[in-house]
PDB file of C-alpha atoms in Angstrom:
ATOM      1  CA  UNK Y   1      33.063 -14.989  14.301  1.00 56.00           C
ATOM      2  CA  UNK Y   2      31.063 -18.674  14.972  1.00 65.00           C
ATOM      3  CA  UNK Y   3      28.148 -19.210  14.118  1.00 68.00           C
ATOM      4  CA  UNK Y   4      26.996 -19.360  17.732  1.00 68.00           C
ATOM      5  CA  UNK Y   5      27.681 -15.982  18.264  1.00 69.00           C
ATOM      6  CA  UNK Y   6      26.246 -14.833  15.002  1.00 71.00           C
ATOM      7  CA  UNK Y   7      22.889 -16.371  15.892  1.00 71.00           C
ATOM      8  CA  UNK Y   8      22.814 -14.459  19.514  1.00 70.00           C
ATOM      9  CA  UNK Y   9      23.609 -11.253  17.828  1.00 71.00           C
ATOM     10  CA  UNK Y  10      20.694 -11.721  15.437  1.00 70.00           C
ATOM     11  CA  UNK Y  11      18.712 -13.259  18.451  1.00 70.00           C
ATOM     12  CA  UNK Y  12      19.359  -9.690  20.349  1.00 72.00           C
ATOM     13  CA  UNK Y  13      18.808  -7.338  17.275  1.00 69.00           C
ATOM     14  CA  UNK Y  14      15.549  -8.995  16.790  1.00 69.00           C
ATOM     15  CA  UNK Y  15      14.705  -8.787  20.501  1.00 68.00           C
ATOM     16  CA  UNK Y  16      16.003  -5.254  20.893  1.00 66.00           C
ATOM     17  CA  UNK Y  17      13.945  -4.479  17.448  1.00 65.00           C
ATOM     18  CA  UNK Y  18      10.966  -6.493  18.378  1.00 70.00           C
ATOM     19  CA  UNK Y  19      10.641  -4.177  22.195  1.00 66.00           C
ATOM     20  CA  UNK Y  20      11.186  -1.109  20.230  1.00 65.00           C
ATOM     21  CA  UNK Y  21       8.240  -1.783  17.935  1.00 66.00           C
ATOM     22  CA  UNK Y  22       5.899  -2.777  20.780  1.00 67.00           C
ATOM     23  CA  UNK Y  23       6.760  -0.077  23.227  1.00 66.00           C
ATOM     24  CA  UNK Y  24       6.665   2.320  20.515  1.00 66.00           C
ATOM     25  CA  UNK Y  25       3.753   4.486  21.144  1.00 66.00           C
ATOM     26  CA  UNK Y  26       4.514   4.011  25.288  1.00 62.00           C
ATOM     27  CA  UNK Y  27       7.771   5.773  24.203  1.00 60.00           C
ATOM     28  CA  UNK Y  28       6.989   8.759  22.503  1.00 62.00           C
ATOM     29  CA  UNK Y  29       4.244  10.044  24.647  1.00 60.00           C
ATOM     30  CA  UNK Y  30       6.554  13.028  25.129  1.00 51.00           C
ATOM     31  CA  UNK Y  31       6.107  13.790  21.818  1.00 53.00           C
ATOM     32  CA  UNK Y  32       2.439  14.427  22.028  1.00 52.00           C
ATOM     33  CA  UNK Y  33       0.183  12.858  19.121  1.00 58.00           C
ATOM     34  CA  UNK Y  34       0.689   9.436  17.970  1.00 70.00           C
ATOM     35  CA  UNK Y  35       0.037  10.993  14.243  1.00 74.00           C
ATOM     36  CA  UNK Y  36       2.819  11.243  13.205  1.00 77.00           C
ATOM     37  CA  UNK Y  37       3.958   7.423  14.538  1.00 83.00           C
ATOM     38  CA  UNK Y  38       1.156   5.988  12.618  1.00 85.00           C
ATOM     39  CA  UNK Y  39       1.344   8.379   9.666  1.00 86.00           C
ATOM     40  CA  UNK Y  40       4.735   6.667   9.088  1.00 86.00           C
ATOM     41  CA  UNK Y  41       3.567   3.284   9.568  1.00 90.00           C
ATOM     42  CA  UNK Y  42       0.834   4.111   6.797  1.00 91.00           C
ATOM     43  CA  UNK Y  43       4.090   5.249   4.675  1.00 90.00           C
ATOM     44  CA  UNK Y  44       5.730   2.434   4.914  1.00 91.00           C
ATOM     45  CA  UNK Y  45       3.370   0.735   3.549  1.00 93.00           C
ATOM     46  CA  UNK Y  46       3.358   2.950   0.522  1.00 91.00           C
ATOM     47  CA  UNK Y  47       6.952   2.512   0.580  1.00 90.00           C
ATOM     48  CA  UNK Y  48       6.361  -1.450   0.047  1.00 93.00           C
ATOM     49  CA  UNK Y  49       3.871  -1.558  -2.115  1.00 91.00           C
ATOM     50  CA  UNK Y  50       6.464   1.008  -4.705  1.00 89.00           C
ATOM     51  CA  UNK Y  51       9.221  -1.393  -4.038  1.00 90.00           C
ATOM     52  CA  UNK Y  52       7.371  -4.685  -4.961  1.00 91.00           C
ATOM     53  CA  UNK Y  53       6.941  -3.190  -8.468  1.00 88.00           C
ATOM     54  CA  UNK Y  54      10.672  -3.134  -8.028  1.00 86.00           C
ATOM     55  CA  UNK Y  55      10.750  -7.226  -8.961  1.00 87.00           C
ATOM     56  CA  UNK Y  56       9.806  -6.676 -12.521  1.00 84.00           C
ATOM     57  CA  UNK Y  57      11.843  -3.615 -12.782  1.00 82.00           C
ATOM     58  CA  UNK Y  58       9.161  -1.325 -12.859  1.00 81.00           C
ATOM     59  CA  UNK Y  59       8.252   2.007 -11.258  1.00 81.00           C
ATOM     60  CA  UNK Y  60       4.757   3.558 -10.350  1.00 81.00           C
ATOM     61  CA  UNK Y  61       3.709   6.944 -10.080  1.00 81.00           C
ATOM     62  CA  UNK Y  62       0.006   5.918  -9.845  1.00 82.00           C
ATOM     63  CA  UNK Y  63       0.232   4.601  -5.936  1.00 86.00           C
ATOM     64  CA  UNK Y  64      -1.827   7.716  -4.451  1.00 85.00           C
ATOM     65  CA  UNK Y  65      -3.952   6.974  -7.119  1.00 85.00           C
ATOM     66  CA  UNK Y  66      -4.423   3.915  -5.517  1.00 88.00           C
ATOM     67  CA  UNK Y  67      -4.546   5.033  -1.857  1.00 88.00           C
ATOM     68  CA  UNK Y  68      -7.452   7.264  -2.980  1.00 85.00           C
ATOM     69  CA  UNK Y  69      -9.361   4.161  -4.273  1.00 87.00           C
ATOM     70  CA  UNK Y  70      -9.066   2.123  -0.821  1.00 89.00           C
ATOM     71  CA  UNK Y  71     -10.200   5.401   0.653  1.00 87.00           C
ATOM     72  CA  UNK Y  72     -13.273   5.979  -1.083  1.00 87.00           C
ATOM     73  CA  UNK Y  73     -14.082   2.168  -0.745  1.00 89.00           C
ATOM     74  CA  UNK Y  74     -13.814   2.461   2.964  1.00 90.00           C
ATOM     75  CA  UNK Y  75     -16.204   4.984   2.918  1.00 86.00           C
ATOM     76  CA  UNK Y  76     -18.892   3.413   1.355  1.00 86.00           C
ATOM     77  CA  UNK Y  77     -18.753   0.294   3.049  1.00 89.00           C
ATOM     78  CA  UNK Y  78     -18.472   2.114   6.261  1.00 87.00           C
ATOM     79  CA  UNK Y  79     -21.892   4.121   5.230  1.00 84.00           C
ATOM     80  CA  UNK Y  80     -23.311   0.161   4.064  1.00 85.00           C
ATOM     81  CA  UNK Y  81     -22.722  -0.489   7.937  1.00 84.00           C
ATOM     82  CA  UNK Y  82     -20.240  -3.227   6.831  1.00 89.00           C
ATOM     83  CA  UNK Y  83     -18.142  -4.543   9.850  1.00 90.00           C
ATOM     84  CA  UNK Y  84     -14.287  -4.305   9.819  1.00 89.00           C
ATOM     85  CA  UNK Y  85     -13.048  -7.861   8.906  1.00 90.00           C
ATOM     86  CA  UNK Y  86     -15.655  -7.782   5.959  1.00 92.00           C
ATOM     87  CA  UNK Y  87     -14.076  -4.371   4.660  1.00 91.00           C
ATOM     88  CA  UNK Y  88     -10.432  -4.948   4.658  1.00 92.00           C
ATOM     89  CA  UNK Y  89     -11.547  -7.968   2.102  1.00 93.00           C
ATOM     90  CA  UNK Y  90     -13.336  -5.690  -0.004  1.00 94.00           C
ATOM     91  CA  UNK Y  91     -10.922  -3.208  -0.672  1.00 92.00           C
ATOM     92  CA  UNK Y  92      -8.548  -5.590  -1.076  1.00 93.00           C
ATOM     93  CA  UNK Y  93     -10.926  -6.998  -3.640  1.00 93.00           C
ATOM     94  CA  UNK Y  94     -11.315  -3.641  -5.088  1.00 91.00           C
ATOM     95  CA  UNK Y  95      -8.099  -2.830  -5.600  1.00 90.00           C
ATOM     96  CA  UNK Y  96      -8.058  -5.427  -8.361  1.00 91.00           C
ATOM     97  CA  UNK Y  97      -9.449  -3.659 -11.530  1.00 90.00           C
ATOM     98  CA  UNK Y  98      -7.026  -1.002 -11.283  1.00 87.00           C
ATOM     99  CA  UNK Y  99      -4.392  -3.128 -10.685  1.00 88.00           C
ATOM    100  CA  UNK Y 100      -5.000  -4.846 -13.906  1.00 87.00           C
ATOM    101  CA  UNK Y 101      -5.959  -1.682 -16.247  1.00 84.00           C
ATOM    102  CA  UNK Y 102      -2.263  -0.364 -14.784  1.00 80.00           C
ATOM    103  CA  UNK Y 103      -1.317  -3.979 -15.783  1.00 78.00           C
ATOM    104  CA  UNK Y 104      -2.616  -3.142 -19.308  1.00 79.00           C
ATOM    105  CA  UNK Y 105       0.023  -0.192 -19.677  1.00 74.00           C
ATOM    106  CA  UNK Y 106       2.980  -2.551 -18.095  1.00 71.00           C
ATOM    107  CA  UNK Y 107       1.902  -4.982 -20.699  1.00 72.00           C
ATOM    108  CA  UNK Y 108       3.045  -2.217 -23.718  1.00 76.00           C
ATOM    109  CA  UNK Y 109       5.369  -0.058 -21.711  1.00 71.00           C
ATOM    110  CA  UNK Y 110       8.122  -0.748 -19.687  1.00 76.00           C
ATOM    111  CA  UNK Y 111      10.883   1.994 -17.588  1.00 76.00           C
ATOM    112  CA  UNK Y 112      10.274   4.948 -17.920  1.00 81.00           C
ATOM    113  CA  UNK Y 113       7.751   5.170 -20.418  1.00 82.00           C
ATOM    114  CA  UNK Y 114       5.602   2.945 -17.702  1.00 80.00           C
ATOM    115  CA  UNK Y 115       6.111   5.732 -14.959  1.00 81.00           C
ATOM    116  CA  UNK Y 116       4.626   8.142 -17.575  1.00 82.00           C
ATOM    117  CA  UNK Y 117       1.619   6.796 -18.171  1.00 82.00           C
ATOM    118  CA  UNK Y 118       1.155   5.754 -14.385  1.00 83.00           C
ATOM    119  CA  UNK Y 119       1.348   9.372 -13.885  1.00 82.00           C
ATOM    120  CA  UNK Y 120      -0.955  10.364 -16.225  1.00 81.00           C
ATOM    121  CA  UNK Y 121      -3.324   7.782 -14.883  1.00 82.00           C
ATOM    122  CA  UNK Y 122      -3.132   8.846 -11.448  1.00 80.00           C
ATOM    123  CA  UNK Y 123      -3.539  12.832 -12.701  1.00 81.00           C
ATOM    124  CA  UNK Y 124      -6.693  11.754 -14.176  1.00 81.00           C
ATOM    125  CA  UNK Y 125      -8.097  10.087 -10.974  1.00 79.00           C
ATOM    126  CA  UNK Y 126      -7.550  12.831  -9.427  1.00 78.00           C
ATOM    127  CA  UNK Y 127      -9.220  15.478 -11.503  1.00 74.00           C
ATOM    128  CA  UNK Y 128     -11.694  13.941 -12.761  1.00 74.00           C
ATOM    129  CA  UNK Y 129     -12.798  12.056  -9.491  1.00 76.00           C
ATOM    130  CA  UNK Y 130     -11.182  12.194  -6.467  1.00 75.00           C
ATOM    131  CA  UNK Y 131     -11.933  16.617  -6.933  1.00 73.00           C
ATOM    132  CA  UNK Y 132     -15.666  15.694  -7.407  1.00 73.00           C
ATOM    133  CA  UNK Y 133     -16.243  13.082  -4.822  1.00 70.00           C
ATOM    134  CA  UNK Y 134     -13.450  14.367  -1.955  1.00 69.00           C
ATOM    135  CA  UNK Y 135     -13.776  17.841  -2.612  1.00 61.00           C
ATOM    136  CA  UNK Y 136     -11.637  20.463  -1.517  1.00 56.00           C
ATOM    137  CA  UNK Y 137     -12.606  19.971   2.298  1.00 52.00           C
ATOM    138  CA  UNK Y 138     -12.943  15.961   2.271  1.00 51.00           C
ATOM    139  CA  UNK Y 139     -16.502  15.901   2.033  1.00 53.00           C
ATOM    140  CA  UNK Y 140     -17.723  12.185   0.632  1.00 55.00           C
ATOM    141  CA  UNK Y 141     -20.160  12.383  -2.457  1.00 53.00           C
ATOM    142  CA  UNK Y 142     -19.659  16.650  -2.769  1.00 51.00           C
ATOM    143  CA  UNK Y 143     -21.355  16.719   0.783  1.00 49.00           C
ATOM    144  CA  UNK Y 144     -20.215  16.938   4.261  1.00 52.00           C
ATOM    145  CA  UNK Y 145     -20.880  13.020   5.188  1.00 51.00           C
ATOM    146  CA  UNK Y 146     -20.145  11.712   8.159  1.00 59.00           C
ATOM    147  CA  UNK Y 147     -16.215  11.338   8.757  1.00 76.00           C
ATOM    148  CA  UNK Y 148     -14.350   7.679   8.154  1.00 81.00           C
ATOM    149  CA  UNK Y 149     -13.894   6.196  11.589  1.00 82.00           C
ATOM    150  CA  UNK Y 150     -11.649   3.759  12.968  1.00 85.00           C
ATOM    151  CA  UNK Y 151     -12.443   0.234  13.973  1.00 85.00           C
ATOM    152  CA  UNK Y 152     -14.122  -0.865  16.891  1.00 82.00           C
ATOM    153  CA  UNK Y 153     -11.535  -1.257  19.571  1.00 80.00           C
ATOM    154  CA  UNK Y 154      -8.482   0.158  17.580  1.00 82.00           C
ATOM    155  CA  UNK Y 155     -10.160   3.811  18.040  1.00 79.00           C
ATOM    156  CA  UNK Y 156      -7.403   4.815  21.008  1.00 78.00           C
ATOM    157  CA  UNK Y 157      -3.650   6.106  19.651  1.00 76.00           C
ATOM    158  CA  UNK Y 158      -2.325   2.892  20.809  1.00 79.00           C
ATOM    159  CA  UNK Y 159      -5.034   0.386  19.537  1.00 83.00           C
ATOM    160  CA  UNK Y 160      -4.687   2.140  15.881  1.00 88.00           C
ATOM    161  CA  UNK Y 161      -0.709   1.755  16.155  1.00 87.00           C
ATOM    162  CA  UNK Y 162      -0.403  -1.910  16.808  1.00 87.00           C
ATOM    163  CA  UNK Y 163      -3.625  -2.449  14.322  1.00 90.00           C
ATOM    164  CA  UNK Y 164      -1.094  -0.522  11.850  1.00 91.00           C
ATOM    165  CA  UNK Y 165       2.136  -2.016  12.239  1.00 90.00           C
ATOM    166  CA  UNK Y 166       0.738  -5.429  12.499  1.00 90.00           C
ATOM    167  CA  UNK Y 167      -0.839  -5.281   8.977  1.00 93.00           C
ATOM    168  CA  UNK Y 168       2.499  -3.946   7.880  1.00 93.00           C
ATOM    169  CA  UNK Y 169       4.022  -7.280   9.287  1.00 91.00           C
ATOM    170  CA  UNK Y 170       1.614  -8.923   7.761  1.00 93.00           C
ATOM    171  CA  UNK Y 171       2.235  -7.528   4.643  1.00 94.00           C
ATOM    172  CA  UNK Y 172       5.619  -7.714   4.877  1.00 93.00           C
ATOM    173  CA  UNK Y 173       5.670 -11.136   5.418  1.00 94.00           C
ATOM    174  CA  UNK Y 174       3.327 -12.065   2.512  1.00 94.00           C
ATOM    175  CA  UNK Y 175       5.973 -10.301   0.060  1.00 93.00           C
ATOM    176  CA  UNK Y 176       9.042 -12.315   1.291  1.00 93.00           C
ATOM    177  CA  UNK Y 177       7.104 -15.289   1.343  1.00 93.00           C
ATOM    178  CA  UNK Y 178       6.219 -14.596  -2.382  1.00 92.00           C
ATOM    179  CA  UNK Y 179       9.733 -13.586  -3.207  1.00 89.00           C
ATOM    180  CA  UNK Y 180      11.232 -16.603  -1.751  1.00 89.00           C
ATOM    181  CA  UNK Y 181       8.930 -19.078  -3.585  1.00 89.00           C
ATOM    182  CA  UNK Y 182       9.500 -20.278  -6.939  1.00 88.00           C
ATOM    183  CA  UNK Y 183       7.289 -16.899  -8.185  1.00 86.00           C
ATOM    184  CA  UNK Y 184       9.952 -14.905  -6.892  1.00 84.00           C
ATOM    185  CA  UNK Y 185      12.587 -17.048  -8.956  1.00 84.00           C
ATOM    186  CA  UNK Y 186      10.435 -16.370 -12.029  1.00 85.00           C
ATOM    187  CA  UNK Y 187      10.125 -12.371 -11.408  1.00 84.00           C
ATOM    188  CA  UNK Y 188      13.925 -12.718 -10.989  1.00 84.00           C
ATOM    189  CA  UNK Y 189      13.834 -14.234 -14.029  1.00 82.00           C
ATOM    190  CA  UNK Y 190      11.605 -11.698 -15.965  1.00 81.00           C
ATOM    191  CA  UNK Y 191      13.335  -8.895 -14.640  1.00 81.00           C
ATOM    192  CA  UNK Y 192      16.900  -9.935 -15.617  1.00 79.00           C
ATOM    193  CA  UNK Y 193      15.650 -10.738 -19.278  1.00 77.00           C
ATOM    194  CA  UNK Y 194      11.765 -11.047 -20.533  1.00 73.00           C
ATOM    195  CA  UNK Y 195      12.817 -11.850 -23.860  1.00 75.00           C
ATOM    196  CA  UNK Y 196      14.816 -15.059 -22.493  1.00 73.00           C
ATOM    197  CA  UNK Y 197      11.995 -15.315 -19.741  1.00 73.00           C
ATOM    198  CA  UNK Y 198       9.251 -15.826 -22.915  1.00 75.00           C
ATOM    199  CA  UNK Y 199      11.776 -18.598 -24.844  1.00 72.00           C
ATOM    200  CA  UNK Y 200      11.452 -20.747 -21.997  1.00 70.00           C
ATOM    201  CA  UNK Y 201       7.668 -21.066 -22.081  1.00 72.00           C
ATOM    202  CA  UNK Y 202       6.678 -18.543 -19.500  1.00 75.00           C
ATOM    203  CA  UNK Y 203       4.037 -15.441 -19.553  1.00 77.00           C
ATOM    204  CA  UNK Y 204       5.849 -12.235 -19.020  1.00 78.00           C
ATOM    205  CA  UNK Y 205       2.289 -10.839 -18.732  1.00 77.00           C
ATOM    206  CA  UNK Y 206       0.665 -13.089 -15.893  1.00 84.00           C
ATOM    207  CA  UNK Y 207       3.648 -12.573 -13.891  1.00 85.00           C
ATOM    208  CA  UNK Y 208       3.469  -8.777 -14.329  1.00 85.00           C
ATOM    209  CA  UNK Y 209      -0.337  -8.715 -13.782  1.00 86.00           C
ATOM    210  CA  UNK Y 210       0.574 -10.578 -10.487  1.00 89.00           C
ATOM    211  CA  UNK Y 211       2.777  -8.194  -9.151  1.00 90.00           C
ATOM    212  CA  UNK Y 212       0.810  -5.294 -10.033  1.00 89.00           C
ATOM    213  CA  UNK Y 213      -2.331  -6.683  -8.229  1.00 92.00           C
ATOM    214  CA  UNK Y 214      -0.419  -7.450  -5.083  1.00 93.00           C
ATOM    215  CA  UNK Y 215       1.171  -3.593  -5.224  1.00 92.00           C
ATOM    216  CA  UNK Y 216      -2.091  -2.126  -5.765  1.00 91.00           C
ATOM    217  CA  UNK Y 217      -3.400  -4.404  -3.117  1.00 94.00           C
ATOM    218  CA  UNK Y 218      -1.360  -2.695  -0.430  1.00 94.00           C
ATOM    219  CA  UNK Y 219      -1.443   0.469  -1.947  1.00 92.00           C
ATOM    220  CA  UNK Y 220      -5.390   0.409  -1.583  1.00 94.00           C
ATOM    221  CA  UNK Y 221      -4.862  -1.052   2.055  1.00 94.00           C
ATOM    222  CA  UNK Y 222      -2.555   2.015   2.944  1.00 93.00           C
ATOM    223  CA  UNK Y 223      -5.050   4.633   1.373  1.00 90.00           C
ATOM    224  CA  UNK Y 224      -8.115   2.650   3.580  1.00 91.00           C
ATOM    225  CA  UNK Y 225      -5.558   2.818   6.778  1.00 93.00           C
ATOM    226  CA  UNK Y 226      -4.987   6.715   5.987  1.00 90.00           C
ATOM    227  CA  UNK Y 227      -8.567   7.801   5.427  1.00 86.00           C
ATOM    228  CA  UNK Y 228      -9.413   5.957   8.850  1.00 88.00           C
ATOM    229  CA  UNK Y 229      -5.956   8.034  10.512  1.00 87.00           C
ATOM    230  CA  UNK Y 230      -7.584  11.763   8.959  1.00 83.00           C
ATOM    231  CA  UNK Y 231     -11.215  11.147   9.115  1.00 79.00           C
ATOM    232  CA  UNK Y 232     -12.030  13.557   5.998  1.00 74.00           C
ATOM    233  CA  UNK Y 233      -9.362  14.046   3.596  1.00 71.00           C
ATOM    234  CA  UNK Y 234      -9.601  16.574   0.317  1.00 67.00           C
ATOM    235  CA  UNK Y 235      -8.978  15.488  -2.724  1.00 67.00           C
ATOM    236  CA  UNK Y 236      -5.656  17.410  -2.874  1.00 68.00           C
ATOM    237  CA  UNK Y 237      -4.057  14.986  -1.085  1.00 71.00           C
ATOM    238  CA  UNK Y 238      -3.966  12.961  -3.863  1.00 72.00           C
ATOM    239  CA  UNK Y 239      -1.999  14.702  -6.027  1.00 73.00           C
ATOM    240  CA  UNK Y 240      -0.109  12.242  -8.160  1.00 69.00           C
ATOM    241  CA  UNK Y 241       3.429  13.941  -7.921  1.00 67.00           C
ATOM    242  CA  UNK Y 242       3.116  13.085  -4.548  1.00 70.00           C
ATOM    243  CA  UNK Y 243       3.737   9.882  -5.442  1.00 66.00           C
ATOM    244  CA  UNK Y 244       7.832  11.199  -6.108  1.00 67.00           C
ATOM    245  CA  UNK Y 245       7.975  11.681  -2.101  1.00 65.00           C
ATOM    246  CA  UNK Y 246       7.533   8.225  -1.349  1.00 60.00           C
TER     247      UNK Y 246
END
């Protein structure tokens, strides 16, 4: 197959995919509410978050807990009256301390031991924090406070879908750029042999923390959007075992 023909087929495929993504909210009107569609995009963010950790050969079961923290931060910011364009950077920055805490496990544990440690972290967060703050009915702070609202201009089904899809594509683009850069090359070398990576003078810990922070930021943003989609979210939505489903 000639290069021109391959380019044409790729262009046609990209055009068809773009058209499908753009028109999906209208094409699926016959199925009723777009909740499942929006939820699917959010799950895509969670899957992307878990996939990023694969760059260093690790797997996390704390992704649901990180989503929960994102939801809590959105609730606090909205109660403070902050606009959406300020809330999302705050959500991303708030993910860093949790990611660094998980990174401490990654510096000492690998493989299944790291996964077990993240599962324990998720269980502890759900039992000690989410059950108290969210409650069984989703009342923030143990009260029946107002639900998380969608940002102005994106309250409708179609608008919120485009916000979610745009955010997912932006995250995927950032991950693609990082993976194609010298950072991605270094992460590949780290995954292949951590000992050889250290001998070459690189710091495995720094690259692991960077990857975990990127993964955590994506998961936290996904949790923020999940809160906007649901409104009130009970604590049982953040059981650590649900991470296995993702």
